[in-house]
Phi, psi and omega in degrees: 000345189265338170270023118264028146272326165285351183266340188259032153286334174270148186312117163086311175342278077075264186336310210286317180300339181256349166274327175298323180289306153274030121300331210242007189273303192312326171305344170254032159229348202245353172270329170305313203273355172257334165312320196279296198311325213267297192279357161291337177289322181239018178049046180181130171310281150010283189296298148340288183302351178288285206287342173281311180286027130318311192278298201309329197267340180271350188267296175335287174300333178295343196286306171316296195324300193293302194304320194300308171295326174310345194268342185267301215241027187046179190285318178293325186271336175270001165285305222306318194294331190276330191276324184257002271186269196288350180291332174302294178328290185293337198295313191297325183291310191303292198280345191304173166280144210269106191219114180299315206286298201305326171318301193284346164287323189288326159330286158329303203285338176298331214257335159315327190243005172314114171316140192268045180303344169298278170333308193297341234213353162262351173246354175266312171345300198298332186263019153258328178220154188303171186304317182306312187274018205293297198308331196265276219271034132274346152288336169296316135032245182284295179306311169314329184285005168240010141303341171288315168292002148283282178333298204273093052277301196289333149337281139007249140025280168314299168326297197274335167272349192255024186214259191185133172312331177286326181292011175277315175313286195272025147269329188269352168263314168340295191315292206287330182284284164006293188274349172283345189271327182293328181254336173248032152268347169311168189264340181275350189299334190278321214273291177312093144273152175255105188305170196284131180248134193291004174228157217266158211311162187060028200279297192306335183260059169227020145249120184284350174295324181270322155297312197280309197280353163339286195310315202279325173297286191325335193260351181294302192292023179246353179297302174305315172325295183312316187283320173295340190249001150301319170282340180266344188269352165296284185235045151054192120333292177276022167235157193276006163299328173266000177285299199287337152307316184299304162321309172301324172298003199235328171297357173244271178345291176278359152284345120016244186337279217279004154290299186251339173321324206263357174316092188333149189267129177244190212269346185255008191304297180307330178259023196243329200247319192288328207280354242232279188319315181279309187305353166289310163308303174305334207265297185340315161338316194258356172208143169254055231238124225255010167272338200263338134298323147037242181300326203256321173311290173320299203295333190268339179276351190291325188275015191239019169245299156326346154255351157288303178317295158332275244300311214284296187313322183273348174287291170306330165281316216259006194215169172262177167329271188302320160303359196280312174305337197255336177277343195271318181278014148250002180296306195292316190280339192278332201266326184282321153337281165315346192259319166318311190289337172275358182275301178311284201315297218300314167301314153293346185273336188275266219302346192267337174216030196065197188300314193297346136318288153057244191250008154257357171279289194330262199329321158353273177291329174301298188319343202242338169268327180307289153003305175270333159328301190285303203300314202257028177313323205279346152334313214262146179320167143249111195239359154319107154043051187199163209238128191260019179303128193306209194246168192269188210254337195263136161255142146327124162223136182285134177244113185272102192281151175287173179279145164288000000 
């Protein structure tokens, strides 16, 4: 804990991290609260997993897309516009009248219009504190974000019995506009520019680095995805197993982080940390008994804050200044690509075999990240003892004097 107490020393740091944290909270709400509303509405798994990968595919495209305009029109006017766009969005899903297409359109456009608070708040990092602590604060990070997944279900959760499923939606478009106005009155949000990048959108993905850890994102987030719709299809909405399961899977992700996350990344980490995230999953197989998930819950989270901290780290060495935000958004489009795709199979497979469908898409998907991990090990950086700061946008050029 004394190497992230030095990192929570620099002037301001503390604030950015705790308005970015809540800004970034409804992500751990909205896919419970909209999985539970969709399927009270409509008596069906199916029908759910269509709008959440509704939401995933506009959230997909958005991620590049928003970073690449922050580098044109700065960071505060495509948060404040994007911030208020979608809180409007999620309010019409709560309330609209119950029409799957329209539903899955209102989707869309929330997802389109997500704040892009990630990118922004990973790219502002490298300019707050030296190259030496970067890996310390994206492991920190990486562990805070997962008080939202302890917090945001069971929140979730507490919201649809003591309300409405639907009222879980519009406490989380509250959240997100309230805390996105909190994160972009910080002062480095106004402070930091993102130069201009000399190469044209999609550039960044010819870095096999950035692809890769893409890839790596999507099936680790299409694993949790599968697990979140495994468990309401298990004990429902209405028992408090599923808020506190769920919670527990994000409590081992942050005791993670913050044992091994800030561990420099080596070319065998990810798949070793991917390998952590299955074996949890696998043991969740053999009983759906809600102490003896748990425990295969805790155990499969230790490896999932800690494979985002790599991911962040290797991303950042590998790329310049200015691609970093447009890289952090397809890292970000890689993971919602994954969340769709774990939402869609997992419902369908919960209707066609119960929870246990599932948790066999999830393990699925860990295995498969692990998998890609080990093959492609030699892509991934060595960050041993290397300073993981992107590269500047400007280079050293040798001036050759002329002869006297």
């Amino acid at each position: 804990m004394t190497n992230y107490a030095t990192v929570l020393r620099t002037p301001g740091l503390t604030r950015l991290l705790l308005s970015q944290l809540v800004a970034r909270f409804p992500a751990g709400m909205l896919s419970l609260a909209i999985l539970m509303h969709i399927e009270d509405t409509y008596s069906n798994f199916t029908s759910a997993g269509v709008v959440l990968a509704a939401l995933s595919i506009g959230q997909a495209v958005s991620g590049p897309v928003a970073g690449r305009l922050m580098t044109f029109w700065g960071m505060r006017p495509v948060l404040i516009a994007t911030m208020v766009a979608c809180s409007v969005s999620l309010t019409a899903l709560a309330l609209w009248p119950p029409v799957l297409w329209q539903a899955a359109i209102i989707a869309v456009l929330a997802g389109l219009t997500i704040p892009p608070v990630s990118p922004a708040v990973r790219t502002i990092y490298p300019k707050v504190v030296n190259a030496a602590l970067l890996s310390r604060l994206f492991s920190l990070d990486a562990s805070l974000q997962e008080v939202i997944w302890v917090i945001g279900p069971v929140a979730t959760t507490a919201v649809a019995f003591a309300i409405s499923p639907a009222a879980g939606i519009l406490v989380a478009a509250g959240i997100l506009l309230l805390g996105g106005l909190w994160f972009v009155a910080a002062p480095e949000v106004g402070k930091v520019r993102i130069p201009k990048s000399r190469r044209r959108a999609g550039a960044v993905l010819r870095n096999p680095v950035v692809v890769l850890m893409s890839i790596i994102g999507a099936l680790l987030v299409g694993a949790c995805s599968a697990i979140e719709a495994a468990v309401v299809a298990e004990f429902g909405h209405e028992r408090a197993e599923t808020g506190v399961l769920l919670a527990v899977f994000a409590v081992g992700s942050l005791v993670g982080g913050l044992a091994f996350g800030h561990v420099p990344l080596a070319p065998m980490s990810l798949a070793r940390r991917m390998g952590i995230v299955f074996l949890g999953i696998g043991l969740a197989l053999i009983s759906t008994n809600p102490i003896w998930l748990g425990a295969a819950f805790f155990v499969s989270g230790l490896g999932i804050a800690p494979v985002f901290s790599g991911s962040f780290s290797a991303v950042s060495s590998s790329v310049r200044f200015s691609e970093s935000a447009e890289s952090y958004g397809w890292m970000a489009t890689g993971q919602l690509i994954g969340a769709a795709a774990g939402s869609a199979l997992a419902g369908i497979a919960n209707d066609l075999a119960g929870s246990l469908g599932g948790f066999l898409v999830s393990a699925a998907f860990a295995l498969l990240g692990a998998a890609v991990a080990l093959i492609w090990r030699r892509s991934i950086p060595d960050l041993r003892g290397t300073d993981i700061a992107p590269r500047p946008d400007t280079e050293p050029m040798n001036i050759l004097n002329a002869p006297s």
